[in-house]
Tab-separated table of C-alpha atoms in Angstrom:
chain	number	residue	atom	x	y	z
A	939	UNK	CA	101.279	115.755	101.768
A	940	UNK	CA	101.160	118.908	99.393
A	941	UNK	CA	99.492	118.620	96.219
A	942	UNK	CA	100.534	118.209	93.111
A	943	UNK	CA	103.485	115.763	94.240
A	944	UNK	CA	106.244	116.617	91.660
A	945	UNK	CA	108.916	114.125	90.708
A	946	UNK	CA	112.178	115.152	90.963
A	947	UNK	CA	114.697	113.280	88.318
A	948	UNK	CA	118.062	115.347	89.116
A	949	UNK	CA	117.562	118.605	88.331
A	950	UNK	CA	114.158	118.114	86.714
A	951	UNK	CA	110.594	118.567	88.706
A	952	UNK	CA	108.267	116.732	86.557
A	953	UNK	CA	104.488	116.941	86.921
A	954	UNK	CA	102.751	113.696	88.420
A	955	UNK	CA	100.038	113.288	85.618
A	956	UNK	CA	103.069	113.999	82.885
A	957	UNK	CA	105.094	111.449	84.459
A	958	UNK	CA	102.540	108.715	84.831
A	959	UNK	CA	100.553	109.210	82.064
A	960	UNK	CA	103.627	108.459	80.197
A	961	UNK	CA	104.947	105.602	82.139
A	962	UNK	CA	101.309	104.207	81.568
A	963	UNK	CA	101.492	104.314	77.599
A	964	UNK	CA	105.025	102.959	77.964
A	965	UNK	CA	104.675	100.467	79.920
A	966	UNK	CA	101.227	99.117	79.013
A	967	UNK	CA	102.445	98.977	75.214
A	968	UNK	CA	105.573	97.422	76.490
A	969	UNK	CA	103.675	94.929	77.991
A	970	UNK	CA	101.482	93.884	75.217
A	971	UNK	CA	104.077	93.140	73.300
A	972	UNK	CA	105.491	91.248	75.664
A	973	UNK	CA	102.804	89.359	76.367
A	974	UNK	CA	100.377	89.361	73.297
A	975	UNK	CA	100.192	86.076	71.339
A	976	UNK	CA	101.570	84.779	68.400
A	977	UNK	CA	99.012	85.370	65.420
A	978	UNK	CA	99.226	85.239	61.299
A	979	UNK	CA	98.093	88.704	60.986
A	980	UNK	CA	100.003	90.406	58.664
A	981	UNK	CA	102.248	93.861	59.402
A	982	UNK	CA	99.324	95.383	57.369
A	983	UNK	CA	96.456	94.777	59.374
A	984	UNK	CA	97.837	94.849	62.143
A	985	UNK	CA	99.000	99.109	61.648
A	986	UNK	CA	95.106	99.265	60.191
A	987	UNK	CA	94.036	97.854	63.213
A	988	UNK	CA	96.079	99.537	65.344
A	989	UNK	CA	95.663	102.757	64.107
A	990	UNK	CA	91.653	101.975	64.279
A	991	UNK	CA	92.083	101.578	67.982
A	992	UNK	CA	93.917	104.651	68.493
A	993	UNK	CA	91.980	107.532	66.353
A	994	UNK	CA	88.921	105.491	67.891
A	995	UNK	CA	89.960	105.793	71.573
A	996	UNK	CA	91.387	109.660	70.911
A	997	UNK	CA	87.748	110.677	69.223
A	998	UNK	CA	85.854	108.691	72.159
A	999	UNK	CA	87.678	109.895	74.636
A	1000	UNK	CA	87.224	113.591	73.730
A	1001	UNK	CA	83.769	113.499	72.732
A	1002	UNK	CA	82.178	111.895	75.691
A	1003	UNK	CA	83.920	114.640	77.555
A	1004	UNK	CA	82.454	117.088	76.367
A	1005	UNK	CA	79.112	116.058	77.353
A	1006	UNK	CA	80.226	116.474	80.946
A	1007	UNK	CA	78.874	119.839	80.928
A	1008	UNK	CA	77.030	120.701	78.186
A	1009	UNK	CA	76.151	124.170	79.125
A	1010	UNK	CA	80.043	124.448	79.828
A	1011	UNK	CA	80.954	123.161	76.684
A	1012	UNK	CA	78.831	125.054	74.513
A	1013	UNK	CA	79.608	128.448	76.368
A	1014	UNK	CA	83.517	127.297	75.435
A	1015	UNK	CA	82.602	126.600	71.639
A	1016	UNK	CA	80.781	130.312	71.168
A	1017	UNK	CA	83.447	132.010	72.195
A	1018	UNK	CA	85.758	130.111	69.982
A	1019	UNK	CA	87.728	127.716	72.408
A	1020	UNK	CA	88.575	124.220	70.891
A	1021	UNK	CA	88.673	122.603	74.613
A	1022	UNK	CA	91.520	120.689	73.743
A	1023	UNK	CA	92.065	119.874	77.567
A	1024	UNK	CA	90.186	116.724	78.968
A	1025	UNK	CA	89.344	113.350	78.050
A	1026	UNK	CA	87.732	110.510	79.805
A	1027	UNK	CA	89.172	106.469	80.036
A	1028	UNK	CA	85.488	105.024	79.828
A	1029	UNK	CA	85.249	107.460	76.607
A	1030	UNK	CA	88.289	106.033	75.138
A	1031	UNK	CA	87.819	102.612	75.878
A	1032	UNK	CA	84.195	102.531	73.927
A	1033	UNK	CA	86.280	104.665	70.832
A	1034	UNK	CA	88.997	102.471	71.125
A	1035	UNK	CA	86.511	99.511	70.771
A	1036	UNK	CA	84.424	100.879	67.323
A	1037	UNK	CA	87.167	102.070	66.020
A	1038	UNK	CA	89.146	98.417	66.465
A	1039	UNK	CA	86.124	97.049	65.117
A	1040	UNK	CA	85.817	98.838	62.136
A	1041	UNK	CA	89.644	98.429	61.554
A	1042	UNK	CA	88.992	94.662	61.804
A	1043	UNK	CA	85.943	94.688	59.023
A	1044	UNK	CA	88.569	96.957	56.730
A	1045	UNK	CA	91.334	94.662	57.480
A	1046	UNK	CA	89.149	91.199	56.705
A	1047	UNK	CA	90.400	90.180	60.008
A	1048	UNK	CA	88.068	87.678	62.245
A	1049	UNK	CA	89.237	86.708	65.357
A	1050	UNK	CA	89.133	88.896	68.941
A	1051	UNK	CA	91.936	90.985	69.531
A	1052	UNK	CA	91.041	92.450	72.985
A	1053	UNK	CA	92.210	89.338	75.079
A	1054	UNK	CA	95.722	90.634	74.519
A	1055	UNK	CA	95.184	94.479	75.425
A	1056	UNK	CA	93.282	93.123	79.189
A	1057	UNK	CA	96.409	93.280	81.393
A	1058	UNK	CA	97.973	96.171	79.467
A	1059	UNK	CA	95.134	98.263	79.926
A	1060	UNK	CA	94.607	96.872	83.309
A	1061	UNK	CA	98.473	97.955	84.331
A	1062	UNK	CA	98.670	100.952	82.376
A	1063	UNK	CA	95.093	102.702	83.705
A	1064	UNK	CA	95.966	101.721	87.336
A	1065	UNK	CA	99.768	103.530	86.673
A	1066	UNK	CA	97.750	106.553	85.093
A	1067	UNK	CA	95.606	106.773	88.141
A	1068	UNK	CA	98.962	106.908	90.632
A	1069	UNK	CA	99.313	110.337	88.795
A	1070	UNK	CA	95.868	111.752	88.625
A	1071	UNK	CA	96.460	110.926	92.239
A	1072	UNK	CA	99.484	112.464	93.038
A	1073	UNK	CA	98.286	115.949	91.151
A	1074	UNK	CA	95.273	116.343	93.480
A	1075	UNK	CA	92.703	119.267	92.823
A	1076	UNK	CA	94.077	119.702	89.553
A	1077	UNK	CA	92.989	116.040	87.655
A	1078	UNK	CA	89.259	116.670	88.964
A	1079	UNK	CA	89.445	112.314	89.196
A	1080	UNK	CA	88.922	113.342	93.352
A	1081	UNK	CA	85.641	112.222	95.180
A	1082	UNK	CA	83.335	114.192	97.027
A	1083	UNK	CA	83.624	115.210	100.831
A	1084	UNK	CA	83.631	112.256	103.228
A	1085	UNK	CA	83.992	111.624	106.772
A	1086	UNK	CA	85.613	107.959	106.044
A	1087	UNK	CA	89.178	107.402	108.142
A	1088	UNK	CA	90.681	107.153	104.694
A	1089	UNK	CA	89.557	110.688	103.461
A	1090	UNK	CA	92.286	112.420	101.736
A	1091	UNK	CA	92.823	116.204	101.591
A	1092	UNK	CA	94.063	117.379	98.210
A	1093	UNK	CA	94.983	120.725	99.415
A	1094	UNK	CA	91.222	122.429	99.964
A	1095	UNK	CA	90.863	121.416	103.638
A	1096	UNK	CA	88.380	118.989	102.942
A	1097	UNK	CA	88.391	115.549	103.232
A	1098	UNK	CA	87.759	113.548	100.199
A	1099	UNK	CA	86.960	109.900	98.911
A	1100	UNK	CA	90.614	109.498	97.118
A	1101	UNK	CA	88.291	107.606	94.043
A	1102	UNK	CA	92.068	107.437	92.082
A	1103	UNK	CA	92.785	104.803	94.878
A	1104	UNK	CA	89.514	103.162	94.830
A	1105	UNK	CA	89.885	102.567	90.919
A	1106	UNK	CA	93.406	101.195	90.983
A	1107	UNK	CA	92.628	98.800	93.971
A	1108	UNK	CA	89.549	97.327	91.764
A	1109	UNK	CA	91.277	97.651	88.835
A	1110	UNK	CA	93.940	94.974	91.213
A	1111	UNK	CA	91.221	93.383	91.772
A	1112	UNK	CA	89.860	92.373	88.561
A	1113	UNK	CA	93.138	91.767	87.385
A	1114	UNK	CA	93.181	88.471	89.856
A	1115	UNK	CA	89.494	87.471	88.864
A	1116	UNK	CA	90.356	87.668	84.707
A	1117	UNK	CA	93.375	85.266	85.814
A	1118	UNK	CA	91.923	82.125	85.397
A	1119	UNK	CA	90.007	83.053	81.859
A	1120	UNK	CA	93.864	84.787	81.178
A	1121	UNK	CA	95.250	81.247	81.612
A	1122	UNK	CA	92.595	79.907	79.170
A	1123	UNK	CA	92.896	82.457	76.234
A	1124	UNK	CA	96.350	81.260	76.197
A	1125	UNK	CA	95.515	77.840	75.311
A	1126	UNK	CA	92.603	78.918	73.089
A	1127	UNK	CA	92.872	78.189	69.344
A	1128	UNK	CA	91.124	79.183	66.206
A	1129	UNK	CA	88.262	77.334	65.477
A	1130	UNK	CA	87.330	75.853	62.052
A	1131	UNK	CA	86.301	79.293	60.735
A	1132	UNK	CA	88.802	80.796	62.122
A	1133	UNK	CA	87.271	82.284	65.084
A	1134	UNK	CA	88.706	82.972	68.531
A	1135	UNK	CA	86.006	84.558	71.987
A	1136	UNK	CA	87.546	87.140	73.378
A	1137	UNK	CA	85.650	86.530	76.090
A	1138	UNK	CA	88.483	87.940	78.763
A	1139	UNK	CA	87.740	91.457	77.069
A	1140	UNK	CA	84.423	91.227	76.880
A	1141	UNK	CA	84.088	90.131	81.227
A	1142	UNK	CA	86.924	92.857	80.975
A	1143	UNK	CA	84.697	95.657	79.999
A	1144	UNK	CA	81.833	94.657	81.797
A	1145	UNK	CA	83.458	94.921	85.094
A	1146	UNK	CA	84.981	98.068	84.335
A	1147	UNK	CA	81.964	99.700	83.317
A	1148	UNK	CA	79.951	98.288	86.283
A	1149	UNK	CA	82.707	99.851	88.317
A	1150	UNK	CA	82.677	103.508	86.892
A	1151	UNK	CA	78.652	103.437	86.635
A	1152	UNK	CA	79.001	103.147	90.471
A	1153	UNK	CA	81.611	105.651	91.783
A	1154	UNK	CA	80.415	108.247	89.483
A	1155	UNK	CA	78.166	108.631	92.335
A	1156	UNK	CA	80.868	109.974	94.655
A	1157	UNK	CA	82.239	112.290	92.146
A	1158	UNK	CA	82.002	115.708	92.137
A	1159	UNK	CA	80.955	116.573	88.677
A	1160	UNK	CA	77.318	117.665	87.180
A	1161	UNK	CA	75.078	115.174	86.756
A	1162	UNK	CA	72.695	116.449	84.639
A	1163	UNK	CA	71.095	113.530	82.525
A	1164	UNK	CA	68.119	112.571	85.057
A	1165	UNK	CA	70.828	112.600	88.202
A	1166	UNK	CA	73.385	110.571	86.013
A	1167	UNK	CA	76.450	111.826	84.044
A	1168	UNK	CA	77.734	111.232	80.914
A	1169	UNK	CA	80.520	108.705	82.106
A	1170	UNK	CA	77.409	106.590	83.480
A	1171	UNK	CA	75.342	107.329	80.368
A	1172	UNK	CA	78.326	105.631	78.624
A	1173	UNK	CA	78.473	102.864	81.029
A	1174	UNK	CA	75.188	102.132	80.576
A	1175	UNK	CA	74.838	101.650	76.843
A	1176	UNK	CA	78.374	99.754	76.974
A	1177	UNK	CA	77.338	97.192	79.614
A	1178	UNK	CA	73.811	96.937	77.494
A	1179	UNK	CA	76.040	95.666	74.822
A	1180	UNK	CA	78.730	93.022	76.738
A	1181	UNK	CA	75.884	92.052	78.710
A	1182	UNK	CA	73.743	91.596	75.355
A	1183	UNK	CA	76.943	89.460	74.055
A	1184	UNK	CA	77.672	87.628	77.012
A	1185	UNK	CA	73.806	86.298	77.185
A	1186	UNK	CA	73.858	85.648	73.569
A	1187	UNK	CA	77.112	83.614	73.778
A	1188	UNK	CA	76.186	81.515	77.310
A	1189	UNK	CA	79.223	83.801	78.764
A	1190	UNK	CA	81.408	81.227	77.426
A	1191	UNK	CA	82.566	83.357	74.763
A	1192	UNK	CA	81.387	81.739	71.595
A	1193	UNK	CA	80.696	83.031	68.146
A	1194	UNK	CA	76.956	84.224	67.845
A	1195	UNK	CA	76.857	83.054	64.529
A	1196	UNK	CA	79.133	81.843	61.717
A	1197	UNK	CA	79.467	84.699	59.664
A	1198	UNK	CA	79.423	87.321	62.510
A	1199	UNK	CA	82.940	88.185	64.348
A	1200	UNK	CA	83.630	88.477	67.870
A	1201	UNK	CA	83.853	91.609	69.426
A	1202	UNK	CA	87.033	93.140	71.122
């Protein structure tokens, strides 16, 4: 297999991470609408909201890259270059989160919203990795060198951990696991103050985050934070809080205390 894999539609050869990364917006939005449920927020709130979660997960996802390389990034800034290439999902995901928060506090709006994003974000981010896949060298998403049968070589004669393929078979995974909690957010209804867990987001993130923090290991990028990166930095501090809530709420999802919302 030569890498990048272009698409050919017709007469058109379309670039794998164009094409997917599309396809995973598309689809993933198409499928929270599809599936979200039925709620009294009103059209208002819900474009605050909504528009919280997106400038949050665009800001997130650009800043925590550029703490990749710091040295990097600050050699790019004094000589003027706005790095407007690269972002990171764990970065957007933890954006996407403060900034749906704060939307939420704006918006006077109480009850979790994340339960309905799960399986979007869960379909969408394992669509987005077929392309990161399919462009190779390119994405930088590739492991480091291995010896395993299922090595992959993106084009540099070396055989790689294909971590693209790792990611969308856990993200598969989790997917099944989250069913049964899927099944009961459906039933789930406000309580008396108008609260609802979110408890499926919040398991969600955890396992996601527990996921990266691990096969950052096996990718090939600087680690220079005390032989950690700044994904795992991330990771850290975001499984410090969902395991914080989860403790704090029995992992059954309920409200810490009356007057205090429930996150995602």
């Amino acid at each position: 297999m030569e890498f990048p894999v272009y698409i050919w539609l017709g007469p058109w050869r379309i670039h794998p991470h164009v094409l997917f990364e599309a396809l995973s917006y598309f689809i993933g939005f198409r499928l929270y609408l599809w599936t979200r449920r039925p709620s009294e927020m009103s059209k208002l709130a819900g474009l605050q909201i909504l528009g919280g979660t997106i400038l949050g997960a665009a800001i997130g996802a650009k800043m925590l890259y550029y703490f990749e390389d710091p040295a990097a990034t600050w050699e790019q800034l004094r000589q003027g270059n706005l790095l407007w290439g690269g972002k990171t999902i764990v970065g957007g995901l933890l954006g996407g989160l403060i900034g749906v928060e704060l939307a939420k506090k704006w918006a006077g709006w109480k009850s979790s919203t994340g339960d309905d994003f799960v399986y979007p974000l869960i379909v969408g981010m394992a669509i987005g990795r077929i392309g990161c896949f399919l462009t190779g060298l390119e994405d930088h998403t590739y492991g480091i060198a291995t010896s395993w049968i299922i090595g992959v070589d993106f084009g540099d004669g070396i055989l790689r951990h294909p971590a693209q393929l790792y990611e969308i078979g856990f993200l598969l995974a989790l997917g099944l696991i989250l069913y049964p909690l899927y099944r009961s957010s459906r039933k789930a209804q406000p309580g008396p103050d108008g609260y609802i867990s979110g408890k499926m987001f919040q398991w969600f993130m955890a396992g996601y985050l527990a996921f990266r923090f691990v096969i950052e290991f096996i990718k090939p990028t600087p680690h220079p934070y005390f032989g950690l990166n700044n994904i795992q930095l991330a990771c850290i501090a975001g499984l410090i809080y969902y395991g914080w809530l989860l403790v704090r709420r029995g992992g059954d999802g309920s409200r810490i205390r009356a007057n205090k919302p429930a996150a995602g």
